[in-house]
Coordinates of C-alpha atoms and ligand atoms in Angstrom, one line a residue:
X164 CA 97.9 87.0 262.4
X165 CA 95.2 87.9 260.0
X166 CA 95.8 91.3 258.4
X167 CA 93.0 93.7 258.0
X168 CA 93.0 93.4 254.3
X169 CA 92.4 89.7 254.6
X170 CA 89.6 90.5 257.0
X171 CA 87.9 93.0 254.5
X172 CA 88.3 90.4 251.5
X173 CA 86.7 87.5 253.4
X174 CA 84.0 89.7 254.5
X175 CA 83.2 90.8 250.8
X176 CA 83.4 87.2 249.7
X177 CA 81.1 86.1 252.3
X178 CA 78.1 84.3 250.8
X179 CA 74.8 84.2 252.4
X180 CA 72.4 81.6 251.3
X181 CA 68.5 81.4 251.1
X182 CA 66.6 78.2 250.5
X183 CA 65.0 77.6 247.3
X184 CA 62.6 74.8 246.2
X185 CA 63.3 73.6 242.7
X186 CA 62.4 70.9 240.2
X187 CA 65.7 69.2 239.1
X188 CA 67.0 66.5 237.1
X189 CA 70.4 64.7 237.4
X190 CA 69.8 62.3 234.5
X191 CA 67.8 62.2 231.2
X192 CA 64.6 59.9 231.2
X193 CA 61.0 59.6 231.5
X194 CA 60.1 63.1 233.0
X195 CA 57.8 62.0 235.8
X196 CA 60.8 59.6 237.0
X197 CA 63.7 62.1 236.5
X198 CA 62.1 65.4 237.7
X199 CA 62.6 65.7 241.6
X200 CA 61.4 68.4 243.9
X201 CA 64.6 69.5 245.9
X202 CA 65.6 72.1 248.3
X203 CA 68.8 74.0 247.5
X204 CA 70.8 77.0 248.6
X205 CA 70.7 80.1 246.6
X206 CA 73.3 83.0 246.9
X207 CA 71.5 85.7 248.7
X208 CA 74.5 88.1 248.4
X209 CA 74.5 89.0 244.9
X210 CA 77.6 90.6 243.2
X211 CA 78.5 92.3 239.8
X212 CA 75.7 91.7 237.2
X213 CA 73.9 89.2 239.3
X214 CA 70.2 89.6 240.1
X215 CA 68.3 87.6 242.8
X216 CA 64.7 87.0 241.8
X217 CA 61.8 85.5 243.4
X218 CA 60.1 83.4 240.7
X219 CA 56.3 83.8 240.7
X220 CA 54.9 81.8 238.0
X221 CA 56.1 79.3 235.3
X222 CA 54.3 77.2 232.8
X223 CA 54.9 73.6 231.9
X224 CA 55.6 73.4 228.0
X225 CA 56.3 70.6 225.8
X226 CA 59.9 71.7 225.5
X227 CA 60.4 71.1 229.3
X228 CA 59.3 67.4 228.7
X229 CA 61.6 67.0 225.8
X230 CA 64.6 68.7 227.8
X231 CA 64.2 66.3 230.7
X232 CA 63.9 63.4 228.2
X233 CA 67.3 64.5 226.6
X234 CA 65.6 64.5 223.2
X235 CA 65.5 68.3 222.6
X236 CA 67.8 70.1 220.1
X237 CA 70.4 70.7 222.9
X238 CA 71.0 68.8 226.0
X239 CA 71.2 70.8 229.2
X240 CA 74.3 70.4 231.4
X241 CA 73.3 68.1 234.3
X242 CA 72.2 68.5 237.0
X243 CA 69.7 70.9 235.5
X244 CA 66.8 72.9 237.0
X245 CA 63.7 72.5 234.8
X246 CA 61.4 75.1 233.4
X247 CA 62.0 77.3 230.3
X248 CA 60.0 80.3 230.9
X249 CA 58.3 82.3 233.6
X250 CA 58.1 85.6 235.5
X251 CA 59.8 86.7 238.7
X252 CA 60.3 89.7 240.9
X253 CA 63.6 91.2 241.4
X254 CA 64.8 91.0 245.1
X255 CA 68.2 92.4 245.0
X256 CA 70.8 93.4 242.3
X257 CA 74.5 93.4 242.2
X258 CA 76.5 96.7 242.0
X259 CA 77.1 96.5 238.2
X260 CA 73.3 96.2 237.3
X261 CA 72.0 99.2 235.6
X262 CA 68.7 98.4 234.1
X263 CA 66.9 96.6 236.9
X264 CA 65.9 97.4 240.5
X265 CA 64.0 95.5 243.5
X266 CA 60.4 94.8 242.7
X267 CA 60.8 95.0 238.9
X268 CA 59.1 92.1 237.1
X269 CA 61.5 90.1 234.9
X270 CA 61.2 87.5 232.4
X271 CA 64.2 85.1 231.8
X272 CA 65.0 84.9 228.2
X273 CA 67.8 82.4 227.7
X274 CA 67.9 80.8 224.2
X275 CA 71.1 78.7 224.5
X276 CA 70.3 76.7 227.6
X277 CA 67.5 75.8 230.1
X278 CA 66.5 78.9 232.1
X279 CA 65.6 76.8 235.2
X280 CA 62.4 78.6 236.0
X281 CA 60.7 75.9 238.2
X282 CA 62.2 77.3 241.5
X283 CA 61.2 79.7 244.0
X284 CA 64.5 81.8 244.0
X285 CA 67.1 82.2 241.4
X286 CA 70.3 84.2 240.7
X287 CA 70.4 85.3 236.9
X288 CA 72.7 87.7 235.3
X289 CA 71.2 90.9 234.2
X290 CA 71.6 90.2 230.4
X291 CA 69.5 86.9 230.8
X292 CA 66.5 89.1 232.1
X293 CA 63.9 90.9 230.2
X294 CA 62.2 93.7 232.3
X295 CA 58.5 93.2 232.0
X296 CA 55.8 95.8 232.4
X297 CA 53.9 96.0 235.6
X298 CA 50.4 96.4 234.1
X299 CA 50.2 93.0 232.4
X300 CA 48.8 90.1 234.5
X301 CA 51.6 87.9 236.0
X302 CA 50.3 84.7 234.3
X303 CA 50.4 86.5 231.0
X304 CA 54.0 87.6 231.6
X305 CA 55.0 83.9 232.7
X306 CA 53.8 82.6 229.5
X307 CA 54.5 85.2 226.8
X308 CA 58.0 84.5 225.9
X309 CA 57.7 81.1 224.2
X310 CA 54.2 80.5 222.7
X311 CA 52.7 83.9 222.0
X312 CA 56.1 85.0 220.5
X313 CA 56.2 81.8 218.2
X314 CA 52.6 82.7 217.0
X315 CA 53.7 86.2 216.3
X316 CA 56.7 85.2 214.4
X317 CA 54.9 82.5 212.3
X318 CA 52.4 85.1 211.2
X319 CA 54.9 87.7 210.5
X320 CA 58.1 86.1 209.1
X321 CA 57.0 83.6 206.2
X322 CA 54.0 85.1 204.2
X323 CA 53.0 88.7 203.7
X324 CA 49.5 88.3 205.1
X325 CA 46.7 90.9 204.8
X326 CA 43.2 91.2 206.1
X327 CA 41.0 88.6 204.3
X328 CA 43.8 86.2 203.8
X329 CA 43.5 82.6 205.2
X330 CA 45.8 80.4 207.2
X331 CA 45.4 76.8 208.3
X332 CA 47.0 75.3 211.3
X333 CA 47.0 72.0 213.4
X334 CA 47.3 71.5 217.2
X335 CA 45.0 74.7 217.2
X336 CA 44.1 74.1 220.9
X337 CA 47.8 74.5 221.8
X338 CA 49.0 77.7 223.4
X339 CA 50.8 78.5 220.1
X340 CA 47.6 77.8 218.3
X341 CA 45.2 79.9 220.3
X342 CA 47.7 82.7 220.2
X343 CA 47.6 82.4 216.3
X344 CA 43.9 82.5 216.3
X345 CA 43.7 85.7 218.3
X346 CA 46.7 87.6 216.6
X347 CA 45.2 86.6 213.1
X348 CA 41.9 87.7 214.2
X349 CA 43.2 91.1 215.5
X350 CA 44.8 91.6 211.9
X351 CA 41.6 90.3 210.0
X352 CA 43.2 87.1 208.9
X353 CA 40.9 84.1 208.7
X354 CA 41.8 80.8 210.4
X355 CA 41.2 77.2 209.7
X356 CA 41.8 75.2 212.8
X357 CA 42.5 71.6 213.1
X358 CA 42.4 69.8 216.4
X359 CA 42.5 66.2 217.5
X360 CA 39.2 64.4 218.7
X361 CA 40.4 64.2 222.3
X362 CA 39.3 65.5 225.6
X363 CA 36.2 67.4 225.6
X364 CA 36.1 68.2 222.0
X365 CA 32.8 70.1 222.1
X366 CA 34.3 72.5 224.7
X367 CA 37.4 72.9 222.7
X368 CA 35.7 73.7 219.4
X369 CA 33.4 76.1 221.2
X370 CA 36.3 77.8 222.9
X371 CA 38.4 78.3 219.7
X372 CA 35.3 79.6 217.9
X373 CA 34.7 82.1 220.7
X374 CA 38.3 83.3 220.4
X375 CA 37.8 84.1 216.7
X376 CA 38.6 80.9 215.0
X377 CA 36.7 81.0 211.7
X378 CA 36.6 77.3 211.1
X379 CA 37.4 74.6 213.7
X380 CA 37.5 71.0 212.5
X381 CA 39.0 67.6 213.8
X382 CA 41.9 65.8 212.0
X383 CA 39.4 63.2 210.8
X384 CA 37.0 65.8 209.3
X385 CA 39.7 67.7 207.4
X386 CA 40.2 64.5 205.3
X387 CA 36.5 64.5 204.1
X388 CA 34.8 66.0 201.1
X389 CA 32.5 67.6 203.5
X390 CA 35.5 69.8 204.8
X391 CA 36.2 70.8 201.1
X392 CA 32.7 72.0 200.7
X393 CA 32.9 73.9 203.9
X394 CA 35.9 75.9 202.8
X395 CA 35.0 76.0 199.1
X396 CA 34.1 79.8 199.4
X397 CA 37.3 80.7 201.1
X398 CA 40.6 81.7 199.3
X399 CA 43.0 78.8 199.9
X400 CA 45.4 79.4 202.9
X401 CA 48.6 81.1 202.0
X402 CA 50.2 79.7 205.2
X403 CA 50.0 76.3 206.9
X404 CA 51.3 76.1 210.4
X405 CA 52.4 72.6 211.6
X406 CA 53.1 71.5 215.1
X407 CA 52.1 67.8 214.7
X408 CA 53.8 66.1 211.7
X409 CA 52.8 62.7 210.1
X410 CA 49.5 62.6 208.2
X411 CA 48.3 65.8 209.9
X412 CA 51.1 67.7 208.1
X413 CA 50.1 66.0 204.9
X414 CA 46.6 67.4 205.2
X415 CA 47.9 70.8 205.7
X416 CA 50.2 70.5 202.6
X417 CA 47.2 69.4 200.5
X418 CA 45.2 72.4 201.7
X419 CA 47.7 75.3 201.4
X420 CA 47.6 77.3 198.3
X421 CA 49.9 76.9 195.3
X422 CA 53.0 78.7 196.1
X423 CA 52.1 78.9 199.7
X424 CA 54.2 78.1 202.7
X425 CA 54.0 75.2 205.2
X426 CA 56.0 76.0 208.3
X427 CA 56.8 73.2 210.8
X428 CA 57.5 74.4 214.3
X429 CA 56.7 71.3 216.4
X430 CA 56.5 67.6 216.1
X431 CA 54.1 66.4 218.7
X432 CA 53.1 63.2 217.0
X433 CA 56.9 62.3 216.7
X434 CA 56.1 61.2 213.1
X435 CA 58.1 62.6 210.2
X436 CA 56.6 65.5 208.0
X437 CA 55.1 63.6 204.9
X438 CA 54.4 65.7 201.8
X439 CA 53.4 64.1 198.5
X440 CA 55.8 64.9 195.9
X441 CA 53.1 66.5 193.6
X442 CA 52.6 69.2 196.1
X443 CA 56.3 70.2 195.8
X444 CA 56.6 69.9 192.0
X445 CA 53.3 71.0 190.6
X446 CA 52.0 73.3 193.2
X447 CA 55.3 74.6 194.5
X448 CA 54.4 74.4 198.1
X449 CA 57.4 76.0 200.1
X450 CA 58.3 74.0 203.1
X451 CA 60.1 75.7 206.0
X452 CA 60.9 75.3 209.6
X453 CA 60.9 77.8 212.6
X454 CA 62.8 77.6 215.8
X455 CA 62.3 80.5 218.4
X456 CA 65.7 80.0 219.9
X457 CA 67.3 80.7 216.5
X458 CA 65.4 83.8 216.2
X459 CA 66.4 85.2 219.5
X460 CA 70.1 84.3 218.6
X461 CA 69.9 86.2 215.4
X462 CA 68.0 89.2 216.3
X463 CA 69.0 92.3 218.1
X464 CA 67.8 93.5 221.6
X465 CA 65.8 96.3 219.8
X466 CA 64.1 93.7 217.5
X467 CA 63.2 91.7 220.5
X468 CA 61.9 94.5 222.4
X469 CA 59.7 95.7 219.4
X470 CA 58.2 92.1 219.3
X471 CA 57.5 92.1 223.0
X472 CA 56.0 95.6 222.9
X473 CA 53.6 94.6 220.0
X474 CA 52.7 91.5 222.1
X475 CA 52.2 93.4 225.3
X476 CA 49.8 95.8 223.3
X477 CA 47.9 93.0 222.1
X478 CA 47.3 91.9 225.6
X479 CA 46.5 95.4 226.9
X480 CA 43.9 95.9 224.0
X481 CA 42.5 92.5 225.0
X482 CA 43.1 91.1 221.4
X483 CA 45.4 88.4 223.0
X484 CA 44.4 86.6 226.1
X485 CA 46.4 83.7 227.6
X486 CA 44.4 80.8 229.0
X487 CA 46.0 79.3 232.0
X488 CA 45.1 77.1 234.9
X489 CA 47.2 77.7 237.8
X490 CA 48.5 74.9 240.2
X491 CA 50.4 75.2 243.5
X492 CA 54.1 74.4 243.2
X493 CA 53.7 72.4 246.3
X494 CA 51.5 70.1 244.2
X495 CA 54.0 69.8 241.4
X496 CA 53.3 66.1 240.6
X497 CA 49.5 66.5 240.0
X498 CA 50.3 69.8 238.0
X499 CA 52.7 67.9 235.8
X500 CA 50.3 65.0 235.1
X501 CA 47.6 67.6 234.4
X502 CA 49.9 69.2 231.9
X503 CA 50.2 65.9 229.9
X504 CA 46.4 65.5 229.5
X505 CA 44.9 66.0 226.1
X506 CA 42.0 68.0 224.9
X507 CA 42.8 71.3 226.9
X508 CA 43.1 74.8 225.7
X509 CA 44.6 76.1 229.1
X510 CA 48.2 76.1 229.8
X511 CA 49.3 74.6 233.1
X512 CA 51.1 77.2 235.1
X513 CA 53.0 76.6 238.4
X514 CA 52.2 79.3 241.2
X515 CA 55.8 79.1 242.5
X516 CA 55.2 80.8 245.9
X517 CA 52.4 78.4 246.9
Ligands
NAP1419 N1 59.8 75.9 217.2 C1 59.6 76.7 218.2 O1 60.4 77.6 218.4 C2 58.5 76.4 219.2 C3 58.1 77.5 220.2 C4 57.0 77.2 220.8 C5 56.5 75.9 220.8 N2 56.7 75.1 220.0 C6 56.2 73.7 219.7 O2 54.9 74.0 219.5 C7 54.0 72.9 219.9 C8 52.9 73.5 220.7 O3 53.5 74.0 222.0 P1 52.3 74.6 223.1 O4 53.1 74.8 224.3 O5 51.6 75.6 222.4 O6 51.6 73.2 223.3 P2 50.4 72.9 224.5 O7 49.8 74.1 224.8 O8 51.1 72.2 225.5 O9 49.5 71.9 223.7 C9 49.9 70.7 223.1 C10 49.5 70.5 221.8 O10 49.8 69.3 221.2 C11 48.9 68.4 220.8 N3 49.4 67.1 220.9 C12 49.7 66.5 222.0 N4 50.2 65.2 221.8 C13 50.1 65.0 220.4 C14 50.2 64.1 219.4 N5 50.7 62.7 220.1 N6 49.8 64.1 218.3 C15 49.4 65.2 217.9 N7 49.1 66.3 218.7 C16 49.4 66.2 219.9 C17 47.7 68.7 221.9 O11 46.6 68.2 221.3 P3 45.6 67.4 222.4 O12 44.9 68.5 223.3 O13 44.6 66.7 221.5 O14 46.4 66.5 223.2 C18 47.8 70.2 221.8 O15 47.2 70.9 220.8 C19 54.9 72.0 220.7 O16 55.3 71.0 219.6 C20 56.0 72.9 221.1 O17 57.2 72.0 221.2 C21 57.9 75.2 219.1

């Protein structure tokens, strides 16, 4: 005979499942081979600090590629759901959740493992979610937590920059790069922007200049005497931001001011950062690195909130615009292929409910 207590307990423990479409990998390897679209069950009956979220939008970032390859700084536990950032809407909250309610917009911010944002439904714990304002466009919310935040930290944490100062960066058409241009412009800091000669280069140069990039040149041009004449009237850059490595980083080191700082935050060329000894000895160029995960791990909730508030204000005041191209989640393969194309200045964002 089953006692009434047993009946109540089994009723409480009953799980109801909803179907979620997700991009998952069960092994590391070439991303377009290991990333698979799957259907899976998600617990629809949240308990404790659990929050059920309908994911709305999620970008495809270089980190997602590296995670699926197994070449990132940490390897996710397999099987893993792909996607490192995005925005969702709260559907239901568990009984211990105090700071979120249904229909709130939320951004998963998880620095120690892959958030798994490329799915239609997810259950997170409350502490993994950052409550997002309702007056910011969803595509901006979806793309704000990795790249604009990195741009913000790069401009704040390494050199004391004031209006009129100059910085130089490569991969200037990346999402970090276009965020750097816009945040710097809002602060009166001039930018020298280096891009590869790929894709529709005229469109890229035109776009970066319209965003406020003071000088936009190609990797080849930055090596020429003509480039030195072009920048001759500007103060030398106090800060150089490197997302490429190899000879591109060498050019940044050559151009940064004496006692200035070169920060490496990405390695898109997969080549080591090469800096001639003379720049270190005779010009005292400081060589630093930046990893956003580390910043999140070592800063308080109040410091994170202050950063996000500043970035949301930049968006509200139209000083920072995110440039995205949306693709239906149901067309994941073509969206992924598009994200790997060169010479863009728009981030590919998955529209997860389509
Ligand atoms: N350290 C951190 O915490 C942190 C945080 C955020 C981002 N990141 C890094 O920042 C970089 C930019 O990220 P994102 O999302 O802004 O990028 P994105 O918008 O996806 O753009 C990619 C950029 O990389 C360039 N690129 C691609 N392949 C390249 C190659 N083989 N050699 C040289 N450049 C190449 C692209 O130039 P083309 O258009 O010419 O292909 C484009 O400028 C990435 O390395 C990313 O991992 C690091």
